[in-house]
Short mmCIF file of C-alpha atoms in Angstrom, two decimals:
data_model
loop_
_atom_site.label_atom_id
_atom_site.label_comp_id
_atom_site.label_asym_id
_atom_site.label_seq_id
_atom_site.Cartn_x
_atom_site.Cartn_y
_atom_site.Cartn_z
CA MET D 1 94.70 36.08 119.56
CA GLY D 2 96.25 37.15 116.24
CA LEU D 3 94.05 40.25 116.01
CA GLN D 4 94.84 41.01 119.66
CA TRP D 5 98.56 41.19 118.89
CA LEU D 6 97.95 43.01 115.61
CA SER D 7 96.14 45.73 117.55
CA LEU D 8 99.22 46.18 119.74
CA ILE D 9 101.47 46.32 116.68
CA GLY D 10 99.12 48.94 115.24
CA ALA D 11 99.46 50.96 118.46
CA ILE D 12 103.25 50.62 118.23
CA TRP D 13 103.30 51.96 114.67
CA LEU D 14 100.99 54.81 115.63
CA GLN D 15 103.22 55.76 118.56
CA THR D 16 106.30 55.54 116.35
CA MET D 17 104.91 58.16 113.99
CA SER D 18 103.02 60.32 116.51
CA GLY D 19 105.97 62.07 118.16
CA THR D 20 106.20 64.72 115.45
CA ASN D 21 106.87 67.49 117.97
CA SER D 22 110.07 65.73 119.09
CA ASN D 23 111.84 66.46 115.80
CA PHE D 24 111.28 70.23 116.06
CA PRO D 25 114.87 70.80 117.32
CA ALA D 26 116.20 69.20 114.13
CA TYR D 27 114.82 72.04 112.00
CA SER D 28 114.20 74.81 114.55
CA SER D 29 117.37 76.69 113.56
CA GLU D 30 116.22 76.61 109.93
CA ILE D 31 112.78 77.99 110.88
CA LYS D 32 114.49 80.70 112.89
CA HIS D 33 116.57 81.80 109.89
CA ILE D 34 113.77 81.46 107.33
CA LEU D 35 111.24 83.49 109.33
CA SER D 36 113.83 85.84 110.90
CA LEU D 37 112.66 84.99 114.41
CA SER D 38 114.20 85.95 117.71
CA GLN D 39 115.17 83.19 120.12
CA LEU D 40 112.16 84.09 122.29
CA GLN D 41 109.76 83.78 119.33
CA LEU D 42 111.30 80.46 118.36
CA ASN D 43 110.93 79.16 121.89
CA ASN D 44 107.27 80.16 121.86
CA LEU D 45 106.74 78.05 118.73
CA ALA D 46 108.03 75.04 120.66
CA LEU D 47 105.73 76.05 123.53
CA ALA D 48 102.78 76.17 121.11
CA SER D 49 103.05 72.45 120.42
CA ASP D 50 102.98 71.71 124.15
CA ALA D 51 100.10 74.14 124.65
CA GLY D 52 97.98 71.97 122.36
CA LYS D 53 98.00 69.35 125.13
CA LEU D 54 95.85 71.61 127.26
CA LEU D 55 92.87 70.54 125.16
CA GLY D 56 93.92 66.90 124.92
CA TRP D 57 90.96 65.85 127.05
CA PHE D 58 88.71 66.42 124.00
CA SER D 59 90.14 63.20 122.55
CA GLY D 60 89.11 61.30 125.68
CA ILE D 61 85.52 62.52 125.38
CA ALA D 62 85.48 61.67 121.66
CA ALA D 63 86.72 58.13 122.38
CA VAL D 64 83.66 57.54 124.58
CA TYR D 65 81.13 58.37 121.86
CA LEU D 66 82.94 57.68 118.56
CA PRO D 67 84.59 54.58 117.04
CA LEU D 68 88.31 54.46 117.73
CA TRP D 69 89.18 54.48 114.03
CA LEU D 70 87.28 57.77 113.64
CA VAL D 71 89.04 59.30 116.67
CA LEU D 72 92.33 58.24 115.10
CA MET D 73 91.48 59.80 111.73
CA ILE D 74 90.38 63.06 113.39
CA GLY D 75 93.70 63.30 115.21
CA SER D 76 95.86 62.54 112.16
CA THR D 77 93.80 65.00 110.07
CA LEU D 78 94.43 67.77 112.60
CA GLY D 79 98.16 67.11 112.30
CA PHE D 80 97.91 67.04 108.50
CA ILE D 81 96.28 70.49 108.54
CA GLY D 82 98.68 71.94 111.13
CA TYR D 83 101.91 70.81 109.50
CA GLY D 84 100.55 70.87 105.94
CA LEU D 85 99.69 74.58 106.00
CA GLN D 86 103.14 75.33 107.42
CA TYR D 87 104.69 73.34 104.58
CA LEU D 88 102.70 75.30 102.00
CA PHE D 89 103.85 78.54 103.63
CA ILE D 90 107.52 77.53 103.66
CA THR D 91 107.30 76.54 99.98
CA ASN D 92 105.60 79.85 99.08
CA GLN D 93 102.36 78.13 98.02
CA ILE D 94 100.48 80.43 100.41
CA SER D 95 101.71 83.80 101.67
CA SER D 96 99.06 85.05 104.09
CA LEU D 97 100.38 83.41 107.28
CA ASN D 98 101.99 85.46 110.03
CA TYR D 99 103.80 84.44 113.20
CA TRP D 100 100.63 83.93 115.22
CA HIS D 101 99.12 81.78 112.48
CA ILE D 102 102.19 79.52 112.72
CA PHE D 103 101.81 79.52 116.52
CA PHE D 104 98.19 78.34 116.21
CA LEU D 105 99.10 75.67 113.65
CA ASN D 106 101.79 74.33 115.98
CA SER D 107 99.20 74.13 118.77
CA LEU D 108 96.83 72.27 116.44
CA SER D 109 99.60 69.84 115.53
CA GLY D 110 100.46 69.29 119.19
CA ASN D 111 96.81 68.57 119.98
CA SER D 112 96.66 65.97 117.19
CA ILE D 113 99.27 63.90 119.04
CA CYS D 114 96.90 63.59 122.02
CA TRP D 115 94.23 61.99 119.82
CA ILE D 116 96.63 59.37 118.46
CA ASN D 117 98.02 58.65 121.92
CA THR D 118 94.53 58.28 123.41
CA VAL D 119 93.63 55.62 120.84
CA SER D 120 96.91 53.78 121.48
CA TYR D 121 96.38 53.76 125.26
CA ILE D 122 92.80 52.50 124.95
CA ILE D 123 93.83 49.69 122.61
CA ALA D 124 96.60 48.53 124.96
CA ILE D 125 94.37 48.67 128.05
CA GLN D 126 91.25 47.07 126.55
CA ASN D 127 92.92 44.31 124.58
CA PHE D 128 95.49 43.34 127.24
CA PRO D 129 93.58 43.65 130.52
CA LEU D 130 96.04 41.59 132.59
CA ASP D 131 99.13 43.07 130.94
CA ARG D 132 97.95 46.61 130.35
CA GLN D 133 100.91 48.37 131.96
CA ILE D 134 103.38 46.30 129.95
CA ALA D 135 101.39 46.82 126.74
CA VAL D 136 101.15 50.59 127.31
CA GLY D 137 104.85 50.79 128.19
CA LEU D 138 105.90 48.87 125.07
CA SER D 139 103.80 50.97 122.72
CA THR D 140 104.77 54.31 124.24
CA SER D 141 108.45 53.39 124.18
CA TYR D 142 108.32 53.42 120.39
CA GLN D 143 107.27 57.08 120.48
CA GLY D 144 110.83 57.75 121.57
CA LEU D 145 111.95 56.60 118.10
CA SER D 146 109.90 59.22 116.24
CA ALA D 147 112.61 61.83 115.92
CA LYS D 148 115.17 59.17 115.01
CA ILE D 149 113.01 57.73 112.20
CA PHE D 150 112.02 61.12 110.78
CA THR D 151 115.66 62.24 110.81
CA ASP D 152 116.78 59.07 109.02
CA ILE D 153 114.18 59.60 106.30
CA VAL D 154 115.16 63.26 105.90
CA ASN D 155 118.81 62.27 105.47
CA VAL D 156 117.76 60.00 102.60
CA VAL D 157 115.36 62.41 100.91
CA ILE D 158 117.23 65.72 100.87
CA SER D 159 119.89 66.11 98.20
CA ASN D 160 121.70 68.99 99.91
CA PRO D 161 122.04 68.49 103.72
CA SER D 162 123.38 72.03 104.15
CA SER D 163 120.23 73.62 102.70
CA HIS D 164 118.18 75.09 105.55
CA ILE D 165 115.01 75.52 103.50
CA GLU D 166 115.11 72.00 102.03
CA LYS D 167 115.60 70.43 105.45
CA ALA D 168 112.72 72.36 107.03
CA LYS D 169 110.40 71.60 104.10
CA THR D 170 111.11 67.87 104.29
CA TYR D 171 110.47 67.65 108.02
CA LEU D 172 107.18 69.53 107.73
CA LEU D 173 106.02 67.40 104.80
CA LEU D 174 106.83 64.17 106.66
CA ASN D 175 105.15 65.43 109.85
CA ALA D 176 101.99 66.13 107.87
CA THR D 177 101.80 62.93 105.80
CA LEU D 178 103.39 60.01 107.68
CA PRO D 179 101.05 59.97 110.74
CA LEU D 180 98.03 60.21 108.41
CA LEU D 181 99.30 57.37 106.23
CA ILE D 182 100.03 55.09 109.22
CA SER D 183 96.63 55.93 110.73
CA ILE D 184 94.90 54.81 107.53
CA LEU D 185 96.88 51.56 107.56
CA ALA D 186 96.25 50.92 111.27
CA ALA D 187 92.53 51.83 111.26
CA PRO D 188 91.29 48.27 110.47
CA VAL D 189 92.95 46.78 113.59
CA VAL D 190 92.32 49.73 115.91
CA ARG D 191 89.34 48.32 117.79
CA ASN D 192 88.41 46.42 120.90
CA VAL D 193 89.10 42.74 120.27
CA GLN D 194 86.80 40.10 121.76
CA ILE D 195 89.48 37.92 123.34
CA GLY D 196 87.30 35.46 125.27
CA LYS D 197 89.10 34.04 128.29
CA THR D 198 91.57 36.42 129.87
CA LYS D 199 95.03 35.08 130.51
CA LYS D 200 98.54 36.43 130.86
CA LEU D 201 100.64 36.39 127.70
CA GLU D 202 104.13 36.03 129.14
CA SER D 203 105.80 34.26 126.20
CA GLY D 204 104.47 36.78 123.68
CA PHE D 205 105.67 39.73 125.73
CA MET D 206 109.06 38.12 126.30
CA LEU D 207 109.50 37.91 122.53
CA MET D 208 108.20 41.47 122.13
CA PHE D 209 110.68 42.73 124.74
CA LEU D 210 113.52 40.99 122.90
CA ILE D 211 112.51 42.56 119.58
CA THR D 212 112.08 45.97 121.18
CA ILE D 213 115.46 45.89 122.93
CA ILE D 214 117.28 44.85 119.74
CA THR D 215 115.46 47.62 117.87
CA GLY D 216 116.58 50.15 120.49
CA ILE D 217 120.18 48.96 120.32
CA TYR D 218 120.16 49.40 116.55
CA ALA D 219 118.61 52.86 116.94
CA VAL D 220 121.36 53.93 119.35
CA ILE D 221 124.23 52.50 117.31
CA SER D 222 122.92 53.94 114.05
CA SER D 223 122.74 57.38 115.70
CA LEU D 224 126.46 57.46 116.48
CA ASN D 225 128.66 59.57 114.22
CA PHE D 226 131.07 56.78 113.29
CA PHE D 227 128.18 54.56 112.19
CA ILE D 228 126.61 57.39 110.19
CA ARG D 229 129.91 57.91 108.36
CA LEU D 230 130.27 54.17 107.79
CA LEU D 231 126.90 53.42 106.14
CA PRO D 232 124.78 55.38 103.64
CA PRO D 233 121.58 56.98 105.03
CA LEU D 234 119.41 54.69 102.88
CA VAL D 235 120.90 51.55 104.46
CA ILE D 236 120.32 52.93 107.98
CA THR D 237 116.71 53.87 107.16
CA VAL D 238 115.88 50.53 105.53
CA GLY D 239 117.36 48.74 108.55
CA MET D 240 115.18 50.79 110.90
CA GLY D 241 112.10 50.02 108.82
CA GLY D 242 112.96 46.33 108.91
CA PHE D 243 113.08 46.31 112.70
CA LEU D 244 109.64 47.93 112.81
CA LEU D 245 108.27 45.03 110.75
CA VAL D 246 109.73 42.32 113.00
CA PRO D 247 106.92 42.56 115.66
CA PHE D 248 104.62 40.91 113.12
CA VAL D 249 106.47 37.70 114.01
CA VAL D 250 104.84 37.70 117.47
CA PRO D 251 101.23 36.87 116.43
CA LEU D 252 102.59 34.18 114.11
CA VAL D 253 104.67 32.58 116.87
CA GLU D 254 101.78 32.78 119.34
CA LYS D 255 99.44 31.12 116.83
CA ILE D 256 101.92 28.28 116.23
CA LYS D 257 102.41 27.87 119.98
CA GLU D 258 98.65 27.77 120.60
CA THR D 259 98.11 25.18 117.84
CA PHE D 260 100.94 22.99 119.15
CA GLU D 261 99.58 23.08 122.70
CA GLN D 262 96.10 22.12 121.53
CA LYS D 263 97.34 19.19 119.48
CA CYS D 264 99.65 17.89 122.18
CA LEU D 265 97.11 18.44 124.98
CA LEU D 266 99.55 20.75 126.68
CA ARG D 267 97.19 23.68 126.95
CA ARG D 268 97.24 25.16 130.46
CA GLU D 269 94.38 26.79 132.21
CA PRO D 270 94.70 30.56 132.32
CA ARG D 271 95.50 32.26 135.55
CA ILE D 272 92.46 32.86 137.76
CA CYS D 273 92.64 36.39 139.13
CA ASN D 274 90.66 37.85 142.01
CA VAL D 275 90.81 41.24 143.69
CA GLY D 276 91.76 40.88 147.33
CA GLU D 277 92.25 43.26 150.22
CA ASP D 278 93.83 46.67 149.56
CA ASN D 279 93.03 46.26 145.83
CA PHE D 280 95.74 43.65 145.27
CA VAL D 281 95.08 41.18 142.48
CA ALA D 282 95.91 37.60 143.44
CA CYS D 283 96.37 35.16 140.58
CA LEU D 284 96.50 31.35 140.68
CA GLU D 285 97.99 29.14 138.00
CA SER D 286 97.47 25.43 137.50
CA GLY D 287 98.99 23.68 140.52
CA ASP D 288 98.98 26.74 142.76
CA GLN D 289 95.80 25.68 144.56
CA LYS D 290 97.71 22.92 146.33
CA ASN D 291 100.27 25.40 147.59
CA GLN D 292 97.50 27.65 148.85
CA GLU D 293 95.93 24.76 150.77
CA ASN D 294 99.31 24.10 152.38
CA GLY D 295 99.45 27.61 153.76
CA TYR D 296 101.23 29.50 151.01
CA SER D 297 99.77 32.77 149.81
CA ASN D 298 98.50 33.34 146.29
CA ARG D 299 100.88 34.72 143.71
CA VAL D 300 100.39 38.48 143.68
CA TYR D 301 100.56 39.80 140.15
CA GLU D 302 99.79 43.52 140.20
CA ILE D 303 98.37 46.33 142.22
CA ARG D 304 95.26 48.12 141.02
CA VAL D 305 94.89 51.52 142.65
CA ASN D 306 95.25 53.22 146.00
CA GLU D 307 91.76 54.74 145.88
CA GLU D 308 89.51 56.41 143.32
CA ILE D 309 89.85 60.20 143.54
CA GLY D 310 88.22 62.89 141.42
CA ALA D 311 90.07 65.88 139.99
CA MET D 312 88.94 68.40 142.64
CA GLU D 313 89.78 66.05 145.52
CA MET D 314 93.11 65.18 143.90
CA MET D 315 94.20 68.82 143.78
CA LYS D 316 93.58 69.11 147.52
CA ARG D 317 96.13 66.39 148.23
CA ILE D 318 99.74 67.16 149.14
CA GLU D 319 100.77 64.08 147.16
CA PHE D 320 99.42 65.63 143.96
CA TRP D 321 101.41 68.84 144.33
CA LEU D 322 104.56 66.93 145.20
CA TYR D 323 103.98 64.82 142.10
CA PHE D 324 103.19 67.90 140.00
CA PHE D 325 106.46 69.64 140.84
CA VAL D 326 108.49 66.44 140.53
CA TYR D 327 107.20 66.14 136.97
CA LEU D 328 107.74 69.85 136.35
CA PHE D 329 111.38 69.76 137.50
CA GLY D 330 112.04 66.43 135.80
CA VAL D 331 110.25 65.63 132.55
CA THR D 332 109.39 69.23 131.66
CA ILE D 333 112.95 70.49 132.09
CA GLY D 334 114.17 67.55 130.01
CA LEU D 335 111.69 68.39 127.24
CA VAL D 336 112.68 72.07 127.31
CA TYR D 337 116.34 71.05 126.94
CA LEU D 338 115.49 68.85 123.95
CA ASN D 339 113.37 71.62 122.39
CA ASN D 340 116.38 73.95 122.66
CA LEU D 341 118.88 71.33 121.50
CA GLY D 342 119.31 72.94 118.08
CA GLN D 343 120.33 76.29 119.55
CA ILE D 344 122.42 74.68 122.30
CA ALA D 345 124.40 72.69 119.71
CA GLU D 346 124.75 75.72 117.46
CA SER D 347 126.06 77.88 120.31
CA ARG D 348 128.71 75.25 121.11
CA GLY D 349 129.85 75.02 117.49
CA ASN D 350 128.28 71.61 116.89
CA SER D 351 126.94 71.21 113.36
CA THR D 352 125.51 67.71 113.83
CA THR D 353 122.17 68.71 115.37
CA SER D 354 120.28 65.99 113.49
CA SER D 355 122.49 63.25 114.93
CA LEU D 356 121.99 64.66 118.43
CA VAL D 357 118.22 64.61 117.95
CA SER D 358 118.47 61.00 116.75
CA LEU D 359 120.63 60.16 119.78
CA SER D 360 118.18 61.71 122.25
CA SER D 361 115.32 59.93 120.48
CA ALA D 362 117.03 56.53 120.64
CA PHE D 363 117.94 56.84 124.31
CA GLY D 364 114.47 58.22 125.05
CA PHE D 365 113.15 55.01 123.53
CA PHE D 366 115.18 52.93 126.00
CA GLY D 367 114.15 55.23 128.84
CA ARG D 368 110.46 54.61 128.12
CA LEU D 369 111.05 50.86 127.85
CA VAL D 370 113.09 50.31 131.02
CA PRO D 371 110.19 50.78 133.52
CA SER D 372 108.11 48.17 131.66
CA VAL D 373 110.96 45.66 131.76
CA ILE D 374 111.46 46.29 135.48
CA ASP D 375 107.72 45.94 136.16
CA TYR D 376 107.61 42.70 134.18
CA TYR D 377 110.56 41.22 136.09
CA PHE D 378 109.61 42.27 139.62
CA SER D 379 105.91 41.43 139.23
CA LYS D 380 106.92 37.83 138.55
CA LYS D 381 108.97 37.90 141.76
CA GLY D 382 106.06 39.33 143.73
CA TYR D 383 107.55 42.79 144.26
CA ILE D 384 106.47 46.29 143.28
CA VAL D 385 109.02 49.06 142.83
CA SER D 386 108.18 52.46 144.31
CA ARG D 387 107.54 54.73 141.35
CA PRO D 388 108.37 57.98 143.21
CA ALA D 389 111.71 56.40 144.20
CA SER D 390 112.26 55.45 140.55
CA MET D 391 111.64 59.06 139.52
CA ALA D 392 114.17 60.27 142.08
CA ALA D 393 116.72 57.77 140.77
CA MET D 394 116.23 59.11 137.23
CA MET D 395 116.48 62.79 138.17
CA ILE D 396 119.89 62.49 139.83
CA PRO D 397 121.80 61.64 136.61
CA MET D 398 119.71 64.20 134.72
CA SER D 399 120.92 66.91 137.06
CA GLY D 400 124.48 65.65 136.72
CA SER D 401 124.25 65.89 132.92
CA PHE D 402 123.60 69.65 133.14
CA PHE D 403 126.65 70.08 135.35
CA LEU D 404 128.66 68.04 132.83
CA LEU D 405 127.74 70.57 130.15
CA LEU D 406 129.20 73.28 132.38
CA LEU D 407 132.49 71.47 132.87
CA SER D 408 133.27 70.82 129.23
CA LYS D 409 132.29 72.25 125.87
CA ASN D 410 133.48 69.37 123.69
CA ASN D 411 131.06 67.44 121.51
CA LEU D 412 131.49 64.18 123.40
CA CYS D 413 130.15 65.69 126.63
CA LEU D 414 127.26 67.23 124.70
CA SER D 415 126.38 63.79 123.28
CA ILE D 416 126.68 62.08 126.67
CA SER D 417 124.51 64.67 128.40
CA THR D 418 121.91 64.54 125.63
CA ALA D 419 121.75 60.74 125.89
CA ILE D 420 121.35 60.86 129.69
CA ILE D 421 118.63 63.51 129.54
CA GLY D 422 116.86 61.54 126.80
CA ILE D 423 116.80 58.26 128.73
CA CYS D 424 115.81 59.87 132.06
CA THR D 425 113.05 62.00 130.52
CA GLY D 426 111.70 58.98 128.67
CA ALA D 427 111.75 56.81 131.80
CA ILE D 428 109.88 59.32 133.98
CA THR D 429 107.33 59.87 131.20
CA SER D 430 106.69 56.11 131.06
CA ILE D 431 106.47 55.86 134.86
CA SER D 432 103.98 58.73 135.14
CA VAL D 433 100.83 57.05 133.74
CA PRO D 434 100.82 54.08 136.19
CA THR D 435 101.84 56.47 138.98
CA THR D 436 98.75 58.61 138.37
CA THR D 437 96.63 55.45 138.34
CA GLU D 438 98.09 54.07 141.56
CA LEU D 439 97.93 57.31 143.53
CA PHE D 440 94.58 58.67 142.34
CA GLY D 441 92.74 55.77 140.71
CA SER D 442 91.99 54.54 137.19
CA LYS D 443 88.39 55.72 136.93
CA ASN D 444 89.35 59.39 136.36
CA LEU D 445 92.76 58.71 134.80
CA GLY D 446 92.07 60.72 131.62
CA ILE D 447 91.16 63.88 133.50
CA ASN D 448 93.66 63.49 136.34
CA HIS D 449 96.66 62.82 134.11
CA ASN D 450 95.78 65.65 131.74
CA ILE D 451 95.72 67.99 134.73
CA LEU D 452 99.16 66.74 135.74
CA VAL D 453 100.73 67.27 132.32
CA THR D 454 99.54 70.88 132.14
CA ASN D 455 102.90 71.58 133.76
CA ILE D 456 104.51 70.81 130.36
CA PRO D 457 103.26 74.00 128.62
CA ILE D 458 103.67 75.92 131.89
CA GLY D 459 107.26 74.73 132.26
CA SER D 460 107.98 75.27 128.56
CA PHE D 461 106.89 78.87 128.94
CA LEU D 462 108.76 79.55 132.19
CA PHE D 463 111.98 77.62 131.61
CA GLY D 464 112.12 78.03 127.85
CA ASP D 465 111.45 81.77 127.77
CA PHE D 466 113.89 82.33 130.62
CA ALA D 467 116.57 80.47 128.67
CA ALA D 468 115.71 82.51 125.57
CA LEU D 469 116.01 85.81 127.46
CA ILE D 470 119.43 84.83 128.81
CA TYR D 471 120.46 83.75 125.30
CA LYS D 472 119.32 87.11 123.90
CA ASN D 473 121.20 89.03 126.60
CA LYS D 474 124.41 87.11 125.88
CA ALA D 475 123.96 87.70 122.13
CA ASN D 476 123.74 91.50 122.37
CA SER D 477 127.31 91.86 121.18
CA GLU D 478 126.74 89.64 118.12
CA GLN D 479 125.71 91.31 114.89
CA ASP D 480 123.22 88.70 113.69
CA GLY D 481 121.62 88.11 117.09
CA SER D 482 123.16 84.65 117.44
CA CYS D 483 125.13 83.68 120.52
CA LEU D 484 128.27 81.56 120.35
CA GLY D 485 130.15 79.94 123.21
CA THR D 486 129.36 78.19 126.49
CA LYS D 487 128.27 81.51 128.01
CA CYS D 488 124.99 81.34 126.06
CA TYR D 489 123.47 78.62 128.26
CA GLN D 490 125.81 78.56 131.26
CA THR D 491 123.39 80.28 133.65
CA THR D 492 120.49 78.26 132.24
CA PHE D 493 122.24 74.95 132.90
CA VAL D 494 122.97 75.94 136.50
CA ILE D 495 119.31 76.81 137.11
CA TRP D 496 118.03 73.66 135.39
CA ALA D 497 120.45 71.44 137.33
CA SER D 498 119.48 73.05 140.64
CA LEU D 499 115.76 72.69 139.96
CA CYS D 500 116.27 69.08 138.96
CA LEU D 501 118.05 68.40 142.27
CA PHE D 502 115.19 70.07 144.12
CA GLY D 503 112.77 67.87 142.18
CA THR D 504 114.75 64.83 143.33
CA PHE D 505 114.27 65.96 146.92
CA LEU D 506 110.51 66.31 146.35
CA ALA D 507 110.40 62.82 144.80
CA VAL D 508 112.05 61.40 147.92
CA ILE D 509 109.41 63.10 150.08
CA LEU D 510 106.66 61.68 147.85
CA HIS D 511 108.24 58.25 148.21
CA TYR D 512 108.11 58.40 151.99
CA ARG D 513 104.53 59.69 151.97
CA THR D 514 103.48 56.74 149.76
CA LYS D 515 105.89 54.19 151.22
CA LYS D 516 103.14 52.18 152.91
CA PHE D 517 101.39 51.79 149.58
CA TYR D 518 104.47 50.29 147.89
CA SER D 519 106.12 48.49 150.83
CA TRP D 520 104.83 44.97 150.36
CA ASN D 521 106.21 41.80 148.84
CA ARG D 522 105.28 38.23 148.19
CA LYS D 523 105.15 36.15 151.33
#
């Protein structure tokens, strides 16, 4: 059992360091000045990282034929090359790179994230078969902390925070080296663990949830300006590192609990789980058999899938296209906003871009975690929450946050809107993987979900370039090509808010089309 939990902790650490693309807004303005880029060129660099996901399915094929540790090392090496060459260029160690070389290296770096994520998903699913959704949700939630952790380290390392070149160099160096280092450390535990009897691990996950929530609270508080002014960057960074070590308590506690139960003859039989009608999984615990004989139904734990559907058949379904555009007008718009956060803050006269990136990262962490907590709670009660309805519920406040940015230009509203967009984007991202499984099956999940997320580079190109063109048009009167004032993104925010509302409407339609699938409860 100890190695089982260590594998999950390894996946958590990998996810924590894999979100290297999320810190791009923290140094995008610096890259723009260093390379003398237009806003459109800068936006395309952010798009390049998303475009790397178009070939993410290569990692899935590799995981079938290669050991997981090797897949992990391939992915981290790709990131090392992509970010490392950019670092050498910024530091004048090499001088032969042009804009399109940087574009390709960003795509390579973005693709490396897919390899690390694939390994993390496989570990969570294989080693926690009865708790796979909770395990996947917990590990992916930590990816929301990536930008926060990288920003904290940068604040410690750089001696002159106002130096554009030093800030950009530090981020690129960390992006290249940290994922590779963590991959080397995690490689020994990144494997399928022979766990013997399968049983639910409720106590261990309860403790993990508690640790994760406290970690998220610290991440949010330490991202606030008053806290940053109160404590030195080194103290904040050491505290964050300490919280990432706390999950190692879980395998220790579980081992002590298991030993105590064996000695005191308190060991319970694991839940016996059988697949029933409509792919429901009914689980019995010790003592439940008597209730079943008296006419009570089995305790329903989870739902498997609606039906197994291949990629071609999936794309013929109305449900897929509803889902596709819900994701496009929800998660993708949120990611485009976060990619443009540096320029949005700069245009509004906000000089604390790094703290905003940390704030969005911390709230994104909570957003990714919330669906897992809800699943854990309602599954014990015998209920399943409609995931399309959950997406709709998340997109309403996201739309409102864009309107809030129109109403006020003060920094408080910018922080509030960034936090809301971060948590909603993170939540929908976390919801999406089980949604794909439930609507189209688990057998072709790798292919089906990769087809779905192709809307990320598509949306980054459409929404991001459109925002950049409006920014450029508003900046015509400025001498240096920069745009200042709320006018820079006013039209963009209106369009994004309207599309987000339309996406909410589509999510409601998807909910009603799949209502029969979700409308059941424990009897």
